[in-house]
């Protein structure tokens, strides 16, 4: 795996700006992973293989993808979750029969299997970072906070929703963007972000909660409530930017030193120059890890499932990143497989 602290960034802002509008050529593969073409889906013979260390991670922090935009990050002293969504119940989305009235539910057994049981060393969680409060990012957070005693960093909307879902106030920390604070042996910077849009430019379940609502019962009761991203730094100065939705404020990203970015794969083309603007703002990060491309209504079983259309988008996004920033490594993760990102 390319070391993001030593790899040479092979582009400048001018190079990126010149290349950002270029047409995509032939489909290219993911560095360290097998690219999938149109019509292929995940399966034993067609699964993307993530770039992985040849031995167990020996760096400062181990990152394990939990599907969608979720992560478990472990350092020598600290365990942090970002957008952990493990229950993964059906909403009719995959079948083209999406229902906004789908009831929320939590599967404690699935959470314990993926993250370890409460009260054990394996299941300990110090902090939970929330990028936004849609169900596929937030639905499991209140249960995890109540059972693990973790502090939840979230928006004002997330604060009110969490209170309504039984999380003690003392475990909730409201952040807005710009904060920089210690999380055990990590340093966290909260970065303002944006949520992706539908093909028409609309936002799914928009809105905020400025007071404590009645307890949410359906997925529509969990609005977006603003979106954040989180930059984590190790004591050695390496950094990872974790995005939760497939859009961002490139002005908020300028000047950040980022070795790795976890980048959601967009489901539409409504966001202009999605890869190009990001690479310009971050001066070509050493590594991009593609997230939020899996079928998040299926269990956390490898290889992750994704539609043929999504696989095609992943391949085209990878090709664009490699054209605009040849020195950037693109990684396709598998569930709960350790990656050395710090």
PDB file of N, CA, C and O in Angstrom, residues 80-128:
ATOM      1  N   UNK A  80     -13.163   4.952  17.946  1.00  0.00           N
ATOM      2  CA  UNK A  80     -14.090   5.942  17.419  1.00  0.00           C
ATOM      3  C   UNK A  80     -14.922   5.290  16.323  1.00  0.00           C
ATOM      4  O   UNK A  80     -14.384   4.559  15.477  1.00  0.00           O
ATOM      5  N   UNK A  81     -16.222   5.546  16.322  1.00  0.00           N
ATOM      6  CA  UNK A  81     -17.100   5.138  15.234  1.00  0.00           C
ATOM      7  C   UNK A  81     -17.541   6.367  14.461  1.00  0.00           C
ATOM      8  O   UNK A  81     -17.758   7.437  15.048  1.00  0.00           O
ATOM      9  N   UNK A  82     -17.679   6.214  13.155  1.00  0.00           N
ATOM     10  CA  UNK A  82     -18.274   7.257  12.329  1.00  0.00           C
ATOM     11  C   UNK A  82     -19.464   6.655  11.587  1.00  0.00           C
ATOM     12  O   UNK A  82     -19.332   5.615  10.928  1.00  0.00           O
ATOM     13  N   UNK A  83     -20.638   7.272  11.732  1.00  0.00           N
ATOM     14  CA  UNK A  83     -21.856   6.858  11.022  1.00  0.00           C
ATOM     15  C   UNK A  83     -22.060   5.342  11.040  1.00  0.00           C
ATOM     16  O   UNK A  83     -22.271   4.721   9.988  1.00  0.00           O
ATOM     17  N   UNK A  84     -22.030   4.712  12.200  1.00  0.00           N
ATOM     18  CA  UNK A  84     -22.175   3.251  12.216  1.00  0.00           C
ATOM     19  C   UNK A  84     -23.613   2.833  11.923  1.00  0.00           C
ATOM     20  O   UNK A  84     -24.525   3.106  12.703  1.00  0.00           O
ATOM     21  N   UNK A  85     -23.837   2.171  10.802  1.00  0.00           N
ATOM     22  CA  UNK A  85     -25.168   1.664  10.445  1.00  0.00           C
ATOM     23  C   UNK A  85     -25.021   0.191  10.097  1.00  0.00           C
ATOM     24  O   UNK A  85     -24.604  -0.161   8.997  1.00  0.00           O
ATOM     25  N   UNK A  86     -25.347  -0.663  11.054  1.00  0.00           N
ATOM     26  CA  UNK A  86     -25.131  -2.096  10.927  1.00  0.00           C
ATOM     27  C   UNK A  86     -26.444  -2.861  10.813  1.00  0.00           C
ATOM     28  O   UNK A  86     -26.511  -3.911  10.186  1.00  0.00           O
ATOM     29  N   UNK A  87     -27.531  -2.344  11.393  1.00  0.00           N
ATOM     30  CA  UNK A  87     -28.822  -3.041  11.364  1.00  0.00           C
ATOM     31  C   UNK A  87     -29.313  -3.263   9.937  1.00  0.00           C
ATOM     32  O   UNK A  87     -29.778  -4.339   9.580  1.00  0.00           O
ATOM     33  N   UNK A  88     -29.250  -2.253   9.096  1.00  0.00           N
ATOM     34  CA  UNK A  88     -29.444  -2.363   7.649  1.00  0.00           C
ATOM     35  C   UNK A  88     -30.747  -3.083   7.263  1.00  0.00           C
ATOM     36  O   UNK A  88     -30.744  -4.103   6.599  1.00  0.00           O
ATOM     37  N   UNK A  89     -31.838  -2.482   7.633  1.00  0.00           N
ATOM     38  CA  UNK A  89     -33.151  -3.025   7.288  1.00  0.00           C
ATOM     39  C   UNK A  89     -33.604  -2.522   5.921  1.00  0.00           C
ATOM     40  O   UNK A  89     -33.112  -1.517   5.411  1.00  0.00           O
ATOM     41  N   UNK A  90     -34.540  -3.234   5.327  1.00  0.00           N
ATOM     42  CA  UNK A  90     -35.030  -2.882   4.002  1.00  0.00           C
ATOM     43  C   UNK A  90     -36.017  -1.722   4.022  1.00  0.00           C
ATOM     44  O   UNK A  90     -36.822  -1.594   4.947  1.00  0.00           O
ATOM     45  N   UNK A  91     -35.945  -0.881   2.993  1.00  0.00           N
ATOM     46  CA  UNK A  91     -36.895   0.215   2.809  1.00  0.00           C
ATOM     47  C   UNK A  91     -37.623   0.114   1.467  1.00  0.00           C
ATOM     48  O   UNK A  91     -38.401   0.999   1.124  1.00  0.00           O
ATOM     49  N   UNK A  92     -37.336  -0.942   0.696  1.00  0.00           N
ATOM     50  CA  UNK A  92     -37.886  -1.063  -0.643  1.00  0.00           C
ATOM     51  C   UNK A  92     -37.050  -0.370  -1.692  1.00  0.00           C
ATOM     52  O   UNK A  92     -37.386  -0.390  -2.875  1.00  0.00           O
ATOM     53  N   UNK A  93     -35.926   0.234  -1.282  1.00  0.00           N
ATOM     54  CA  UNK A  93     -35.113   1.022  -2.207  1.00  0.00           C
ATOM     55  C   UNK A  93     -34.574   0.177  -3.348  1.00  0.00           C
ATOM     56  O   UNK A  93     -34.674   0.553  -4.524  1.00  0.00           O
ATOM     57  N   UNK A  94     -33.994  -0.972  -3.023  1.00  0.00           N
ATOM     58  CA  UNK A  94     -33.382  -1.815  -4.051  1.00  0.00           C
ATOM     59  C   UNK A  94     -34.406  -2.326  -5.056  1.00  0.00           C
ATOM     60  O   UNK A  94     -34.103  -2.527  -6.232  1.00  0.00           O
ATOM     61  N   UNK A  95     -35.647  -2.507  -4.606  1.00  0.00           N
ATOM     62  CA  UNK A  95     -36.699  -3.025  -5.482  1.00  0.00           C
ATOM     63  C   UNK A  95     -37.441  -1.930  -6.226  1.00  0.00           C
ATOM     64  O   UNK A  95     -38.394  -2.214  -6.964  1.00  0.00           O
ATOM     65  N   UNK A  96     -37.026  -0.680  -6.036  1.00  0.00           N
ATOM     66  CA  UNK A  96     -37.711   0.426  -6.691  1.00  0.00           C
ATOM     67  C   UNK A  96     -39.041   0.767  -6.057  1.00  0.00           C
ATOM     68  O   UNK A  96     -39.901   1.414  -6.684  1.00  0.00           O
ATOM     69  N   UNK A  97     -39.234   0.355  -4.796  1.00  0.00           N
ATOM     70  CA  UNK A  97     -40.482   0.622  -4.081  1.00  0.00           C
ATOM     71  C   UNK A  97     -40.178   1.277  -2.738  1.00  0.00           C
ATOM     72  O   UNK A  97     -40.644   0.846  -1.687  1.00  0.00           O
ATOM     73  N   UNK A  98     -39.390   2.325  -2.777  1.00  0.00           N
ATOM     74  CA  UNK A  98     -38.948   3.005  -1.564  1.00  0.00           C
ATOM     75  C   UNK A  98     -40.137   3.543  -0.777  1.00  0.00           C
ATOM     76  O   UNK A  98     -41.032   4.180  -1.330  1.00  0.00           O
ATOM     77  N   UNK A  99     -40.128   3.303   0.522  1.00  0.00           N
ATOM     78  CA  UNK A  99     -41.211   3.751   1.391  1.00  0.00           C
ATOM     79  C   UNK A  99     -40.657   4.637   2.499  1.00  0.00           C
ATOM     80  O   UNK A  99     -39.891   4.175   3.349  1.00  0.00           O
ATOM     81  N   UNK A 100     -41.065   5.895   2.512  1.00  0.00           N
ATOM     82  CA  UNK A 100     -40.624   6.825   3.547  1.00  0.00           C
ATOM     83  C   UNK A 100     -41.218   6.503   4.905  1.00  0.00           C
ATOM     84  O   UNK A 100     -40.748   7.013   5.928  1.00  0.00           O
ATOM     85  N   UNK A 101     -42.234   5.654   4.933  1.00  0.00           N
ATOM     86  CA  UNK A 101     -42.864   5.294   6.209  1.00  0.00           C
ATOM     87  C   UNK A 101     -42.286   4.005   6.796  1.00  0.00           C
ATOM     88  O   UNK A 101     -42.834   3.465   7.758  1.00  0.00           O
ATOM     89  N   UNK A 102     -41.186   3.515   6.237  1.00  0.00           N
ATOM     90  CA  UNK A 102     -40.530   2.335   6.792  1.00  0.00           C
ATOM     91  C   UNK A 102     -40.189   2.576   8.259  1.00  0.00           C
ATOM     92  O   UNK A 102     -39.615   3.609   8.617  1.00  0.00           O
ATOM     93  N   UNK A 103     -40.538   1.615   9.098  1.00  0.00           N
ATOM     94  CA  UNK A 103     -40.306   1.766  10.529  1.00  0.00           C
ATOM     95  C   UNK A 103     -38.821   1.591  10.873  1.00  0.00           C
ATOM     96  O   UNK A 103     -38.132   0.729  10.319  1.00  0.00           O
ATOM     97  N   UNK A 104     -38.336   2.411  11.759  1.00  0.00           N
ATOM     98  CA  UNK A 104     -36.981   2.276  12.272  1.00  0.00           C
ATOM     99  C   UNK A 104     -36.883   1.031  13.154  1.00  0.00           C
ATOM    100  O   UNK A 104     -37.831   0.701  13.874  1.00  0.00           O
ATOM    101  N   UNK A 105     -35.756   0.376  13.095  1.00  0.00           N
ATOM    102  CA  UNK A 105     -35.509  -0.726  14.011  1.00  0.00           C
ATOM    103  C   UNK A 105     -34.013  -0.865  14.250  1.00  0.00           C
ATOM    104  O   UNK A 105     -33.203  -0.370  13.456  1.00  0.00           O
ATOM    105  N   UNK A 106     -33.673  -1.530  15.328  1.00  0.00           N
ATOM    106  CA  UNK A 106     -32.278  -1.771  15.690  1.00  0.00           C
ATOM    107  C   UNK A 106     -32.108  -3.264  15.935  1.00  0.00           C
ATOM    108  O   UNK A 106     -32.951  -3.903  16.574  1.00  0.00           O
ATOM    109  N   UNK A 107     -31.002  -3.804  15.441  1.00  0.00           N
ATOM    110  CA  UNK A 107     -30.685  -5.216  15.620  1.00  0.00           C
ATOM    111  C   UNK A 107     -29.473  -5.322  16.551  1.00  0.00           C
ATOM    112  O   UNK A 107     -28.324  -5.296  16.093  1.00  0.00           O
ATOM    113  N   UNK A 108     -29.696  -5.436  17.871  1.00  0.00           N
ATOM    114  CA  UNK A 108     -28.571  -5.497  18.810  1.00  0.00           C
ATOM    115  C   UNK A 108     -27.620  -6.651  18.529  1.00  0.00           C
ATOM    116  O   UNK A 108     -26.399  -6.509  18.698  1.00  0.00           O
ATOM    117  N   UNK A 109     -28.162  -7.790  18.080  1.00  0.00           N
ATOM    118  CA  UNK A 109     -27.291  -8.942  17.811  1.00  0.00           C
ATOM    119  C   UNK A 109     -26.334  -8.644  16.663  1.00  0.00           C
ATOM    120  O   UNK A 109     -25.152  -9.009  16.711  1.00  0.00           O
ATOM    121  N   UNK A 110     -26.830  -7.989  15.614  1.00  0.00           N
ATOM    122  CA  UNK A 110     -25.959  -7.636  14.489  1.00  0.00           C
ATOM    123  C   UNK A 110     -24.897  -6.629  14.916  1.00  0.00           C
ATOM    124  O   UNK A 110     -23.737  -6.721  14.500  1.00  0.00           O
ATOM    125  N   UNK A 111     -25.281  -5.676  15.758  1.00  0.00           N
ATOM    126  CA  UNK A 111     -24.321  -4.689  16.246  1.00  0.00           C
ATOM    127  C   UNK A 111     -23.245  -5.352  17.099  1.00  0.00           C
ATOM    128  O   UNK A 111     -22.051  -5.054  16.953  1.00  0.00           O
ATOM    129  N   UNK A 112     -23.651  -6.260  17.984  1.00  0.00           N
ATOM    130  CA  UNK A 112     -22.673  -6.942  18.836  1.00  0.00           C
ATOM    131  C   UNK A 112     -21.746  -7.826  18.001  1.00  0.00           C
ATOM    132  O   UNK A 112     -20.547  -7.933  18.283  1.00  0.00           O
ATOM    133  N   UNK A 113     -22.297  -8.474  16.957  1.00  0.00           N
ATOM    134  CA  UNK A 113     -21.467  -9.325  16.109  1.00  0.00           C
ATOM    135  C   UNK A 113     -20.436  -8.512  15.345  1.00  0.00           C
ATOM    136  O   UNK A 113     -19.293  -8.957  15.144  1.00  0.00           O
ATOM    137  N   UNK A 114     -20.808  -7.316  14.919  1.00  0.00           N
ATOM    138  CA  UNK A 114     -19.904  -6.485  14.120  1.00  0.00           C
ATOM    139  C   UNK A 114     -18.929  -5.689  14.973  1.00  0.00           C
ATOM    140  O   UNK A 114     -17.789  -5.444  14.553  1.00  0.00           O
ATOM    141  N   UNK A 115     -19.366  -5.283  16.171  1.00  0.00           N
ATOM    142  CA  UNK A 115     -18.587  -4.334  16.958  1.00  0.00           C
ATOM    143  C   UNK A 115     -18.145  -4.870  18.306  1.00  0.00           C
ATOM    144  O   UNK A 115     -17.383  -4.194  19.008  1.00  0.00           O
ATOM    145  N   UNK A 116     -18.595  -6.063  18.681  1.00  0.00           N
ATOM    146  CA  UNK A 116     -18.308  -6.580  20.008  1.00  0.00           C
ATOM    147  C   UNK A 116     -19.412  -6.214  20.979  1.00  0.00           C
ATOM    148  O   UNK A 116     -20.151  -5.247  20.787  1.00  0.00           O
ATOM    149  N   UNK A 117     -19.526  -6.979  22.039  1.00  0.00           N
ATOM    150  CA  UNK A 117     -20.614  -6.784  23.000  1.00  0.00           C
ATOM    151  C   UNK A 117     -20.304  -5.652  23.967  1.00  0.00           C
ATOM    152  O   UNK A 117     -19.137  -5.404  24.298  1.00  0.00           O
ATOM    153  N   UNK A 118     -21.343  -4.956  24.444  1.00  0.00           N
ATOM    154  CA  UNK A 118     -21.129  -3.926  25.469  1.00  0.00           C
ATOM    155  C   UNK A 118     -20.451  -4.508  26.694  1.00  0.00           C
ATOM    156  O   UNK A 118     -20.695  -5.659  27.079  1.00  0.00           O
ATOM    157  N   UNK A 119     -19.591  -3.728  27.321  1.00  0.00           N
ATOM    158  CA  UNK A 119     -18.912  -4.168  28.527  1.00  0.00           C
ATOM    159  C   UNK A 119     -17.674  -4.998  28.297  1.00  0.00           C
ATOM    160  O   UNK A 119     -17.007  -5.400  29.246  1.00  0.00           O
ATOM    161  N   UNK A 120     -17.338  -5.258  27.022  1.00  0.00           N
ATOM    162  CA  UNK A 120     -16.116  -5.999  26.696  1.00  0.00           C
ATOM    163  C   UNK A 120     -15.094  -5.058  26.084  1.00  0.00           C
ATOM    164  O   UNK A 120     -15.433  -3.982  25.585  1.00  0.00           O
ATOM    165  N   UNK A 121     -13.841  -5.475  26.093  1.00  0.00           N
ATOM    166  CA  UNK A 121     -12.804  -4.661  25.468  1.00  0.00           C
ATOM    167  C   UNK A 121     -13.056  -4.518  23.975  1.00  0.00           C
ATOM    168  O   UNK A 121     -12.875  -3.450  23.402  1.00  0.00           O
ATOM    169  N   UNK A 122     -13.497  -5.598  23.337  1.00  0.00           N
ATOM    170  CA  UNK A 122     -13.786  -5.561  21.905  1.00  0.00           C
ATOM    171  C   UNK A 122     -14.899  -4.584  21.581  1.00  0.00           C
ATOM    172  O   UNK A 122     -14.876  -3.895  20.570  1.00  0.00           O
ATOM    173  N   UNK A 123     -15.914  -4.512  22.465  1.00  0.00           N
ATOM    174  CA  UNK A 123     -17.084  -3.695  22.177  1.00  0.00           C
ATOM    175  C   UNK A 123     -17.038  -2.279  22.710  1.00  0.00           C
ATOM    176  O   UNK A 123     -18.009  -1.522  22.556  1.00  0.00           O
ATOM    177  N   UNK A 124     -15.913  -1.876  23.304  1.00  0.00           N
ATOM    178  CA  UNK A 124     -15.811  -0.534  23.879  1.00  0.00           C
ATOM    179  C   UNK A 124     -15.778   0.522  22.782  1.00  0.00           C
ATOM    180  O   UNK A 124     -15.129   0.349  21.752  1.00  0.00           O
ATOM    181  N   UNK A 125     -16.484   1.618  22.990  1.00  0.00           N
ATOM    182  CA  UNK A 125     -16.502   2.751  22.065  1.00  0.00           C
ATOM    183  C   UNK A 125     -16.367   4.033  22.885  1.00  0.00           C
ATOM    184  O   UNK A 125     -17.121   4.250  23.831  1.00  0.00           O
ATOM    185  N   UNK A 126     -15.428   4.882  22.501  1.00  0.00           N
ATOM    186  CA  UNK A 126     -15.231   6.145  23.216  1.00  0.00           C
ATOM    187  C   UNK A 126     -16.054   7.276  22.623  1.00  0.00           C
ATOM    188  O   UNK A 126     -16.655   8.060  23.357  1.00  0.00           O
ATOM    189  N   UNK A 127     -16.070   7.369  21.300  1.00  0.00           N
ATOM    190  CA  UNK A 127     -16.753   8.479  20.634  1.00  0.00           C
ATOM    191  C   UNK A 127     -17.453   7.983  19.380  1.00  0.00           C
ATOM    192  O   UNK A 127     -16.989   7.045  18.722  1.00  0.00           O
ATOM    193  N   UNK A 128     -18.578   8.642  19.057  1.00  0.00           N
ATOM    194  CA  UNK A 128     -19.295   8.379  17.810  1.00  0.00           C
ATOM    195  C   UNK A 128     -19.434   9.704  17.071  1.00  0.00           C
ATOM    196  O   UNK A 128     -19.954  10.681  17.626  1.00  0.00           O
TER     197      UNK A 128
END
